[in-house]
Each structure stands twice: as structure tokens, then as C-alpha cells.
Short mmCIF file of C-alpha atoms and ligand atoms in Angstrom, two decimals:
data_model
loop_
_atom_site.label_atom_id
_atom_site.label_comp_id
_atom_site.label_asym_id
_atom_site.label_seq_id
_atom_site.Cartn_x
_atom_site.Cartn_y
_atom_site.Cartn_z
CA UNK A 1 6.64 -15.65 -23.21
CA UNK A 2 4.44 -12.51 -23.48
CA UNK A 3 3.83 -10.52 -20.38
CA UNK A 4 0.49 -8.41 -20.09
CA UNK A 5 0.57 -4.71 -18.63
CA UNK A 6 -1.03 -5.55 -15.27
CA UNK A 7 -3.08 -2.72 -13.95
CA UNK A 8 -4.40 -4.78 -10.90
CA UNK A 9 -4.86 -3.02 -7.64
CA UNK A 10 -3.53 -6.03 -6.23
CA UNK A 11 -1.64 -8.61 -6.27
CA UNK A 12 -0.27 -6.66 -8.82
CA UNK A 13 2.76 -6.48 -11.52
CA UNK A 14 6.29 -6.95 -9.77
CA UNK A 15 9.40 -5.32 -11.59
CA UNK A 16 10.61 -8.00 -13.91
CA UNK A 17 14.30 -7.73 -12.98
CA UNK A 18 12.76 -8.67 -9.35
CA UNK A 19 11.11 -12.17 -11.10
CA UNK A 20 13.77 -13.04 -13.30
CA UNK A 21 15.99 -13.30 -10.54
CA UNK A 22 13.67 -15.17 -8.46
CA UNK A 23 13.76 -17.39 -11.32
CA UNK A 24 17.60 -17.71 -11.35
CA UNK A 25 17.70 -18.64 -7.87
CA UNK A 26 14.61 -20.64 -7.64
CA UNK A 27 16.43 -24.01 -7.26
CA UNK A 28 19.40 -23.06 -5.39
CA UNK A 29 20.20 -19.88 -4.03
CA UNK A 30 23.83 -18.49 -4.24
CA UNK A 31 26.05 -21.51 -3.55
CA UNK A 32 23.84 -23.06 -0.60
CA UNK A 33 22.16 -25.60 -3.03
CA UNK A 34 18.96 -24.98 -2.03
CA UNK A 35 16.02 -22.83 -2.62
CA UNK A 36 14.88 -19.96 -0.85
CA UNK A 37 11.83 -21.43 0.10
CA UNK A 38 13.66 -24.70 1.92
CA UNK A 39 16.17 -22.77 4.00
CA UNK A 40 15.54 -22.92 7.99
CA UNK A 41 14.45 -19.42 8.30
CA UNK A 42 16.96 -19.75 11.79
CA UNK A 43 19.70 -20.47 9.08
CA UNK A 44 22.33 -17.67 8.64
CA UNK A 45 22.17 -18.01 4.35
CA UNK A 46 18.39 -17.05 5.30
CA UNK A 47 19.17 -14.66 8.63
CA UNK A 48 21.61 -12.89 5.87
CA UNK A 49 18.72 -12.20 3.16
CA UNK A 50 16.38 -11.18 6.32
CA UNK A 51 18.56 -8.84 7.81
CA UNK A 52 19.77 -7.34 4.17
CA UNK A 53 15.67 -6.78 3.72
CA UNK A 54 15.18 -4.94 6.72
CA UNK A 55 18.52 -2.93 6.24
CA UNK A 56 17.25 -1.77 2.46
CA UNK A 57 13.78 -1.17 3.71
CA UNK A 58 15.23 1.34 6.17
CA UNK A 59 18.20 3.15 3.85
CA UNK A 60 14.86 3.46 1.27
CA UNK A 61 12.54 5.19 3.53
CA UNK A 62 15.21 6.63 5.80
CA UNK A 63 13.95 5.18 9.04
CA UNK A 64 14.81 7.01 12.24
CA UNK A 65 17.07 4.73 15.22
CA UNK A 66 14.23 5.00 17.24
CA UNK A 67 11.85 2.90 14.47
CA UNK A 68 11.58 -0.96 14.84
CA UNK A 69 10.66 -2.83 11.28
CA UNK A 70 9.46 -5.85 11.35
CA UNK A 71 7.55 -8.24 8.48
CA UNK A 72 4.46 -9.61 9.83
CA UNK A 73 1.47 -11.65 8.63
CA UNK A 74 -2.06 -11.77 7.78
CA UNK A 75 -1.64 -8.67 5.38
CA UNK A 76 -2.83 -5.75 6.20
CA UNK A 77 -6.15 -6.38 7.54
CA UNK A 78 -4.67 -8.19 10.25
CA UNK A 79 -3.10 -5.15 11.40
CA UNK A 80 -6.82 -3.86 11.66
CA UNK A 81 -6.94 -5.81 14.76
CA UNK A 82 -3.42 -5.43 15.67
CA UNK A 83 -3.16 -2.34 16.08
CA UNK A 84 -5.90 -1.05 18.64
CA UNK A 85 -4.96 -4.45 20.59
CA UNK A 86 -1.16 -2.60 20.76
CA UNK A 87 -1.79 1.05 21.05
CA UNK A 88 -5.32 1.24 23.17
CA UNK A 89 -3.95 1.64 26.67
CA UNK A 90 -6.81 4.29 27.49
CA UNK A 91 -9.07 2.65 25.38
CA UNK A 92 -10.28 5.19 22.54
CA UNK A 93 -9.16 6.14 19.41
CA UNK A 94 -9.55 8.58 16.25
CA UNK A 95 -10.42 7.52 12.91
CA UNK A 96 -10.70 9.18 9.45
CA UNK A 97 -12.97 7.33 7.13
CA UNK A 98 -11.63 7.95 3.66
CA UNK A 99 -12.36 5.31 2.29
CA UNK A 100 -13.56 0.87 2.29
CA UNK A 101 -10.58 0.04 3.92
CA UNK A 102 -10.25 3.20 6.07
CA UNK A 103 -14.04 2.10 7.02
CA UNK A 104 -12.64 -1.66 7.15
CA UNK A 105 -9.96 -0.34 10.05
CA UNK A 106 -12.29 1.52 12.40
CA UNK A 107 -15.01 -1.42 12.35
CA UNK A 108 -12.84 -3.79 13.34
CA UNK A 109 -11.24 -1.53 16.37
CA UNK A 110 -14.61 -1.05 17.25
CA UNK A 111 -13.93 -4.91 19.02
CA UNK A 112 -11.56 -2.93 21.37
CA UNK A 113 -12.10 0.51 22.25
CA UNK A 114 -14.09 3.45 21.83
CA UNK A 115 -13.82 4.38 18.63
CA UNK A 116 -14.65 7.86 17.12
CA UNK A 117 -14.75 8.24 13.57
CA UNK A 118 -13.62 12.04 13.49
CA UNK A 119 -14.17 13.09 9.83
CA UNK A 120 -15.21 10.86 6.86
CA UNK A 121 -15.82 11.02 3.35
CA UNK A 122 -18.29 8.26 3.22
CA UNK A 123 -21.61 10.00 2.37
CA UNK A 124 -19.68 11.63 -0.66
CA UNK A 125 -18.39 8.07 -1.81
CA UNK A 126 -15.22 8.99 -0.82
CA UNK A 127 -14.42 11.08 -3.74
CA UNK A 128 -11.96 12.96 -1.43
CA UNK A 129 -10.23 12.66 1.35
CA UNK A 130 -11.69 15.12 4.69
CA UNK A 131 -10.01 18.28 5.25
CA UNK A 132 -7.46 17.65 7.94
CA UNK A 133 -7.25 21.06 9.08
CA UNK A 134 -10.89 21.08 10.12
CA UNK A 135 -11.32 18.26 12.07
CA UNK A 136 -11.58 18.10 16.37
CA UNK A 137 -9.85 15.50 17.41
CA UNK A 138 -10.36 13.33 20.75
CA UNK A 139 -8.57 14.27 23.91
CA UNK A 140 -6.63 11.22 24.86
CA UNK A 141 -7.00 9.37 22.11
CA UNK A 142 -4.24 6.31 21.98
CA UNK A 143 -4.18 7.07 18.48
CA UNK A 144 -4.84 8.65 14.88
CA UNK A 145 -5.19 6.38 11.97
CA UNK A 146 -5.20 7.20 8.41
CA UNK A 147 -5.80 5.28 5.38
CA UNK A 148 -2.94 7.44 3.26
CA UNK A 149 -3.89 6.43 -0.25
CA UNK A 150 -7.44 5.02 -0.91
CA UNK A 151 -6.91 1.88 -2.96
CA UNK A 152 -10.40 1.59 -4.51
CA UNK A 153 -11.70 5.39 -5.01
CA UNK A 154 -8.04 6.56 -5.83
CA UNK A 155 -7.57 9.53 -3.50
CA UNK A 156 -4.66 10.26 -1.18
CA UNK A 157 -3.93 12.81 1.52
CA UNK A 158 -2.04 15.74 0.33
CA UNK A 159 -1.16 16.72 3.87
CA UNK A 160 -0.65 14.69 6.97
CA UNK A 161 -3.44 15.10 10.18
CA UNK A 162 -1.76 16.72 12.89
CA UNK A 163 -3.43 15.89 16.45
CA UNK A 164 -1.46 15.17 19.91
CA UNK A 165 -1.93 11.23 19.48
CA UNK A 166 0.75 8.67 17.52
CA UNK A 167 -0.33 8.25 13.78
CA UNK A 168 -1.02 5.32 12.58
CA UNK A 169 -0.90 4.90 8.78
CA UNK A 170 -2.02 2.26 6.35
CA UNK A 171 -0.04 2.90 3.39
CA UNK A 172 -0.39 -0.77 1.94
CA UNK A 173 -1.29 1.54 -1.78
CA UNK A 174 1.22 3.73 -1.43
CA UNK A 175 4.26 2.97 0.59
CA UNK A 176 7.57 3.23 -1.31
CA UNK A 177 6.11 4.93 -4.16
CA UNK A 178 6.96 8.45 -2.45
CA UNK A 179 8.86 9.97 0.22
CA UNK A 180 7.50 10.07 3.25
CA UNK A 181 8.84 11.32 6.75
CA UNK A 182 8.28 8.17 8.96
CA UNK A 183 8.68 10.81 11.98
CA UNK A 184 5.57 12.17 11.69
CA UNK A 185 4.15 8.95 12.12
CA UNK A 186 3.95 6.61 15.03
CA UNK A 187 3.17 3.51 13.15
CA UNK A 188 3.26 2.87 9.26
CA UNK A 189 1.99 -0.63 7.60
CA UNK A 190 1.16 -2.03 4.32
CA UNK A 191 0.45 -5.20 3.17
CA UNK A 192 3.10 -5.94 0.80
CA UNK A 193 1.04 -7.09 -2.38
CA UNK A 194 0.73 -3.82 -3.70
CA UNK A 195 4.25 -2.16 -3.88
CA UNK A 196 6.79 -5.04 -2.59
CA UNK A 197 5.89 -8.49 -3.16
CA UNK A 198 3.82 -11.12 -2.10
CA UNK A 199 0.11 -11.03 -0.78
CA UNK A 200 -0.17 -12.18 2.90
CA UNK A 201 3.31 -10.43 4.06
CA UNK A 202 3.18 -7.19 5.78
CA UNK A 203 5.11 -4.44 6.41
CA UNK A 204 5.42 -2.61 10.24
CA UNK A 205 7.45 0.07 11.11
CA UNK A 206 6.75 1.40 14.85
CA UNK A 207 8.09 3.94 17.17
CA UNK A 208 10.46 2.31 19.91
CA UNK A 209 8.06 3.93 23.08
CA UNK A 210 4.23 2.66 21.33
CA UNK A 211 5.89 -0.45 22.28
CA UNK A 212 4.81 -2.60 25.60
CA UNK A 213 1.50 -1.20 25.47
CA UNK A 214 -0.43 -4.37 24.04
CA UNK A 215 -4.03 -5.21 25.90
CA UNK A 216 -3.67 -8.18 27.98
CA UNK A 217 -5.88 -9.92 25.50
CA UNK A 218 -3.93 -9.41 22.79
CA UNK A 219 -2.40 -13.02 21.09
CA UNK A 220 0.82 -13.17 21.07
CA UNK A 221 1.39 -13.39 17.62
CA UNK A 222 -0.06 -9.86 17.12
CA UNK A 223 1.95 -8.28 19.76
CA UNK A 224 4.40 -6.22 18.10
CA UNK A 225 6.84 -6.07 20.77
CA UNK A 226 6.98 -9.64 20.98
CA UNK A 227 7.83 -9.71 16.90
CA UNK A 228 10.57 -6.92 17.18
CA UNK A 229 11.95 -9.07 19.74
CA UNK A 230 12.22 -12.24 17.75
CA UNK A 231 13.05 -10.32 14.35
CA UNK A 232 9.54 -11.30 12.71
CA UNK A 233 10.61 -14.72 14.00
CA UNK A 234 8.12 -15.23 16.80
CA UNK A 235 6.99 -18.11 14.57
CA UNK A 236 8.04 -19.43 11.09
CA UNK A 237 7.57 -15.84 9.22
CA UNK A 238 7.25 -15.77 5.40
CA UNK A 239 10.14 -16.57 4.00
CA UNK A 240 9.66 -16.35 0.50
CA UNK A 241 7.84 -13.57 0.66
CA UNK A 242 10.59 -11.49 2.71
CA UNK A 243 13.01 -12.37 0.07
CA UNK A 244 10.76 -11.18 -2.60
CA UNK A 245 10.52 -7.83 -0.81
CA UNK A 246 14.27 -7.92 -0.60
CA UNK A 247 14.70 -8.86 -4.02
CA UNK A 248 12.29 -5.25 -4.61
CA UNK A 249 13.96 -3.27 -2.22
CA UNK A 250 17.09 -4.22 -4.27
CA UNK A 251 15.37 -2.92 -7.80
CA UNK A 252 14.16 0.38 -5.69
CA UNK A 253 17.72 1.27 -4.97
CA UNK A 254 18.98 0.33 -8.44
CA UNK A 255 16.34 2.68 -9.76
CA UNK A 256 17.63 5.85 -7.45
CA UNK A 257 15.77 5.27 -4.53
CA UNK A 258 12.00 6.67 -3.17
CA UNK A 259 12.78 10.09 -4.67
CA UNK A 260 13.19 8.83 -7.99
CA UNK A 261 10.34 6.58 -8.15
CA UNK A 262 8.07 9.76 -6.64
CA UNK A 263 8.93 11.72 -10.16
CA UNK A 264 8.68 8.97 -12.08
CA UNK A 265 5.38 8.28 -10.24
CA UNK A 266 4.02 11.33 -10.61
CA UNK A 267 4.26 11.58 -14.36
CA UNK A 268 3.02 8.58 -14.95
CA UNK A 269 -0.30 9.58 -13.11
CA UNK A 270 -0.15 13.28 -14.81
CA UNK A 271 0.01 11.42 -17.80
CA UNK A 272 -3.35 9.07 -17.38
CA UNK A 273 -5.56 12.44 -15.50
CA UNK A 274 -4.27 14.98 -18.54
CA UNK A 275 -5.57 12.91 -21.07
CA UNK A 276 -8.97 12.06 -18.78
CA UNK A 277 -9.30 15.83 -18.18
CA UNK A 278 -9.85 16.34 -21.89
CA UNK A 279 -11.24 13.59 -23.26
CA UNK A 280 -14.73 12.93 -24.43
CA UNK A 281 -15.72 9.78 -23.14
CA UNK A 282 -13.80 9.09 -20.13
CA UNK A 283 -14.63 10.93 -16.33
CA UNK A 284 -11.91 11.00 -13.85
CA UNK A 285 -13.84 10.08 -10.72
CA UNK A 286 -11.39 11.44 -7.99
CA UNK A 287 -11.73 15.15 -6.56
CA UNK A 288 -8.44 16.62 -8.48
CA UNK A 289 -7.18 17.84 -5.46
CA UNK A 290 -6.73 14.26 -3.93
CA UNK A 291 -6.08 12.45 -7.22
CA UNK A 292 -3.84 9.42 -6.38
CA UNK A 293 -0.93 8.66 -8.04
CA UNK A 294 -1.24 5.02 -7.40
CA UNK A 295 -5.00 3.93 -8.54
CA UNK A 296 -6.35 6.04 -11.43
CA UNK A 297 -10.37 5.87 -11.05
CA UNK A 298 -12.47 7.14 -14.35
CA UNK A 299 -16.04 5.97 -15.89
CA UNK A 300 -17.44 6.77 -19.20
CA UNK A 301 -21.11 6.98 -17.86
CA UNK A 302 -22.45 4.20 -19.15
CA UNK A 303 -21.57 0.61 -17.78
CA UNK A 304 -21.81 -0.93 -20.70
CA UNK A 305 -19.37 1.05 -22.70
CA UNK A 306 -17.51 0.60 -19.35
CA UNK A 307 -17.84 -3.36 -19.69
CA UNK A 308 -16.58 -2.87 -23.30
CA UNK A 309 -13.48 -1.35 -22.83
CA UNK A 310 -12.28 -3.57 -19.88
CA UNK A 311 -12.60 -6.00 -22.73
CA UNK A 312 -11.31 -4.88 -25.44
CA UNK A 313 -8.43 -3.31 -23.30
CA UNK A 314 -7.97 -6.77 -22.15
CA UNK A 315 -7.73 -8.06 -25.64
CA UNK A 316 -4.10 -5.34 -26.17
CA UNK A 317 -2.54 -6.86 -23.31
CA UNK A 318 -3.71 -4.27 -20.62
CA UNK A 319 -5.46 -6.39 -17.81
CA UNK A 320 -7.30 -6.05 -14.85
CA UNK A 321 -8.88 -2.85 -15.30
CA UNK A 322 -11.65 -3.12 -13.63
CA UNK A 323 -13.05 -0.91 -11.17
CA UNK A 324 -13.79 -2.11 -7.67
CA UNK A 325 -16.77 -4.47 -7.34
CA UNK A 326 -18.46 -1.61 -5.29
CA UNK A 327 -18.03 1.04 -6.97
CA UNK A 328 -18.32 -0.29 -11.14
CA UNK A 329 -16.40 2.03 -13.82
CA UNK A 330 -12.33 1.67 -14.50
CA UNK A 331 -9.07 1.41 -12.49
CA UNK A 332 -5.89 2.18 -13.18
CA UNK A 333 -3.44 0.73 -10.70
CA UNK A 334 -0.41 2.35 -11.40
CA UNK A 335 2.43 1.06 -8.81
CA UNK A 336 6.19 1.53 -8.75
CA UNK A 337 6.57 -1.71 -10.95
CA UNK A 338 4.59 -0.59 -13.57
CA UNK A 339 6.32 1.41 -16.01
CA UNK A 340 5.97 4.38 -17.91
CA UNK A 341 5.26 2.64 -21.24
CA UNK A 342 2.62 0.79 -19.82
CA UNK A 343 0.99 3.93 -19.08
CA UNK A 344 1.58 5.47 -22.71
CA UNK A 345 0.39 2.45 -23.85
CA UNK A 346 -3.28 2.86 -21.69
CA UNK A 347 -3.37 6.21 -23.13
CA UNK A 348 -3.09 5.21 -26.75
CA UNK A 349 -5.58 2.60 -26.75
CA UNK A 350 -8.24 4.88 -25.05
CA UNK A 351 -7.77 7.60 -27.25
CA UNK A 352 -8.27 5.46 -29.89
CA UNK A 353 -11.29 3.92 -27.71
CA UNK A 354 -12.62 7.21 -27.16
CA UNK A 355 -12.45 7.58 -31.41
CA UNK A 356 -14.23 4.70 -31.97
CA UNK A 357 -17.03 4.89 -29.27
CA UNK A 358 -17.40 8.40 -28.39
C1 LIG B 1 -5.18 -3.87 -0.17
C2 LIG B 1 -5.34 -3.03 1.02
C3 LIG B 1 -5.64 -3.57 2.27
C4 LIG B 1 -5.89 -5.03 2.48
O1 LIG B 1 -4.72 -5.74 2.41
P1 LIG B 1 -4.69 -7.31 2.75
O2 LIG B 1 -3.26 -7.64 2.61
O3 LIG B 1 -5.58 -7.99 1.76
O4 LIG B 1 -5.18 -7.49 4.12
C5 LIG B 1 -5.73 -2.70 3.34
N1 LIG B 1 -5.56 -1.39 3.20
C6 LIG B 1 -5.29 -0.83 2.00
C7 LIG B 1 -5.11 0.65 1.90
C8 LIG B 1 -5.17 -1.63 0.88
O5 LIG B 1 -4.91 -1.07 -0.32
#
């Protein structure tokens, strides 16, 4: 069996130690005889693996008593609805448009509220993220949000927003991958295909008091306070996929934690932006101040040549390199479960690329 470096933004490459022993179990689990994905999720061989999840989830990222985590559904764009149908008791909110799915966010709120779109990056093609410090934010806002890693033009904040209202963080691209003070933030999510597991599960971790606050139109399987009081159980949650998230919560730890995967995580993108900084054929697109450390963005200039070396890349094992549909040129996802080879690897075969087609 020969496994590919998997550069996709996602789904995208689990740790290996995380499949294999998804594999082990597959057909029974421990001694209960049965698989993971045939246990009553009301079971306690199945309440056991839940509750282990959460509790790893929350040593990881050091989660304050006064946080609620939860594992919801629908991914992250679900939460697009979710969330002004939670937090918009005075009906307005703030928005920062870095980026598609930053965009994606304040569209969809727009259902719900007032929604005021306080700095953006848009006309620029979101080749940064706005300065934080300059913006004016709304008086009485129910709420900040922030798209804290840009998934397809492969920025990130390098400092947090800081206005009166709770904020509310997607951080589907970069959750787990570095430390982050959860209080600072009122609400963080991320749909877990990225960094944890499975597409279609997603991560919530809210602030005790932004509970009870839901519209009255809100369904009740988006109301969070309903979920945190059925423990993601409101109605048959995904199993597998919670397990699978355990399963990498387990590897995280194993690997030294958040901190440990931050340095790691860092060279590994210092490694990809040092050789685009001096090369001859490849452009980093990112602003190097907001260079993520999760997606790598970079064009030679030419979509052809572009076309080319997704190919031939392809052809050594290094897939799904492909820029966004929207935006053409390379991507280099880069997430905790890739590793540091796969990344020397990349580098190799474009400088010898860049030889060959410079
Ligand atoms: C991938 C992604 C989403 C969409 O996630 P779904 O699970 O497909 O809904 C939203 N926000 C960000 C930042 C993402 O990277």
C-alpha cells in the first residue's frame, strides 16, 4: 500500500497512527464485539469514547470551566446560520471579510440581522487580512466574527480584533494547529475535516452566558444550548466521526500537545515561503505579514506552467495541489497531519521544477 503526500485543503491527510487504529478496531472495538459505527451512541462503551473526546479536546486547547464543547453537524457552514440565530438578541452584528468563507459567514447572517461588514480585504483579493487596530466597530453589536485563517488565499490574523462584543471565530483551517487563548473568544468553531477528522462534524466551543440567547426562530437542532444540554445528543450525533476526532486528539497529545505542533507547524511553513521567497519561478501570493501556516498559496505566472506542475507533482506522489477554483495558481495545505518530510519533499521536487522550467 503506497500512501500519497496529501496537500488537500480539505478533507485532507489524517495522521496515520490515527487510521491504522481505526483500522484495528474497525470490526470490534475493545472487547464490545462491535464496531464503532454500530454502538447506540446512548451506550456507555460509546458515552465513554464521547466523553474521553470532549475531555482531550479541552486538556489540548486548555478550555476555561466556564466553556461548553460540544460536536455538532452540518460542518462549518452550518454554523454560518447558527450562529447569528444564537447570539443576535439586538439584532446586528460585526463582520471582517477576509476572505470566501469570511464573505460566506456574513451573507448568510445577513438572513437575520443587521449586518455590518466592518473592514474587508475583498477588493485586494484578500491577499491580507484588515488591520484590526484600525477598524470602528458597531455599538451594540451581539457580536464580532472572524475568519482566523483564510483557507483558500492562505492568510491568518497575527493579532486578535479587540471590540466590546463576544468573538466569534471560525478556525475550521487552523484550530489545533496553534495555541490559542479560548478566553479571548466568545465562540470558536471549525468544521473538523481540516485538522481532526471527518467532513460534516463540527467543532463548538461557547462561553457558558452567550447561552439562552437563541431567536425564537431558531430550529432546535441549531440551538446550542439545547446541544450542550443533551451532550451533542439532541439527535443521533456523528458517531464515527467523534471517535475519529478522539482517535486525533489522542495522536495530538502523544505528539506534546498544541505547543508542539505550533513549532513544528511553523517550520514546516518557513520551510515552503523561504524557498518561494528565492526562487525563480514560483510567487508566494500571501502578504508576508499574514502568511498562513496552514495553506501555502504561490503561482508561477503563467497557468499553464501552473497546470504542469500540479501534474507532474501529482505524478511524485504529492496530490491535490491545486489552487482554489477561484482563485487558479498552487496550494499547499499544510495541516498538523502532514509531516515535515512531506514538506521537504514539496521543496525538492520544485526546485528541481523550477530547474527544469524556469
Ligand atoms: C472549509 C472551511 C469552511 C467550510 O466547512 P464545511 O465543513 O464544508 O462547511 C468554513 N470555514 C473555513 C475557514 C474553512 O476552511
Amino acid at each position: 500500500m503506497d500512501r500519497v503526500y496529501n496537500f488537500s485543503p480539505g478533507p485532507s491527510q489524517l495522521a496515520l497512527p490515527v487510521l491504522e487504529k481505526a483500522q484495528k478496531d474497525l470490526l470490534a472495538y475493545g472487547s464490545t464485539g462491535m464496531s464503532v459505527m454500530e454502538m447506540s451512541h446512548r451506550s456507555k462503551m460509546y458515552t465513554d469514547i464521547y466523553d474521553q473526546t470532549v475531555a482531550d479536546l479541552k486538556d489540548l486547547m486548555a478550555v476555561p470551566e466556564d466553556y461548553e464543547v460540544v460536536f455538532l453537524q452540518g460542518g462549518a457552514t452550518q454554523q454560518f446560520s447558527a450562529i447569528p440565530l444564537n447570539l443576535m438578541v439586538n439584532g446586528k452584528a460585526d463582520y471582517i471579510d477576509s476572505g470566501n468563507f469570511a464573505h460566506l459567514a456574513a451573507e448568510e447572517a445577513k438572513r437575520y440581522g443587521e449586518v455590518h461588514v466592518v473592514a474587508s480585504s475583498r477588493e485586494d483579493t484578500y491577499t491580507y487580512v484588515p488591520d484590526v487596530k484600525a477598524i470602528s466597530f458597531t455599538e451594540g453589536a451581539d457580536y464580532l466574527h472572524i475568519t482566523q485563517n483564510n483557507t483558500i488565499y492562505g492568510t491568518r490574523y497575527v493579532e486578535l480584533p479587540e471590540s466590546d462584543a463576544p468573538l466569534v471565530c471560525d478556525a475550521s483551517s487552523m484550530i489545533l494547529s496553534e495555541e490559542m487563548d479560548v478566553k479571548k473568544y466568545g465562540v470558536i468553531y471549525a468544521g473538523a475535516q481540516k485538522n481532526i477528522g471527518p467532513s460534516g462534524l463540527c467543532v463548538l466551543i461557547v462561553r457558558k452566558d452567550l447561552l439562552g440567547r437563541t431567536m425564537e426562530i431558531c430550529p432546535k437542532l441549531l440551538n446550542w444550548e439545547v446541544q450542550v444540554k443533551a451532550g451533542s445528543m439532541y439527535n443521533t450525533p456523528n458517531t464515527w466521526g467523534i471517535y475519529i476526532a478522539g482517535l486525533t486528539f489522542q495522536w495530538l497529545k502523544e505528539q506534546g500537545g498544541v505547543k508542539a505542533m505550533e513549532k513544528i507547524n511553523i517550520e514546516k511553513a518557513a520551510l515552503l515561503y523561504d524557498f518561494l521567497d528565492n526562487s525563480r519561478l514560483f510567487k508566494p501570493t500571501a502578504q508576508p505579514k499574514y502568511r498562513s501556516r496552514m495553506n501555502v498559496t504561490f503561482v508561477t505566472g503563467d497557468p499553464d506552467k501552473d497546470a504542469a506542475f500540479v501534474k507532474a507533482a501529482a505524478g511524485a506522489g504529492l496530490v491535490n495541489l491545486k489552487g482554489h477554483r477561484t482563485v487558479g495558481g498552487m496550494r499547499a495545505s499544510i495541516y498538523n497531519a502532514m509531516p515535515i518530510e512531506g514538506v521537504q519533499k514539496l521543496v525538492a521536487f520544485m526546485k528541481q521544477f523550477e530547474m527544469e522550467n524556469a
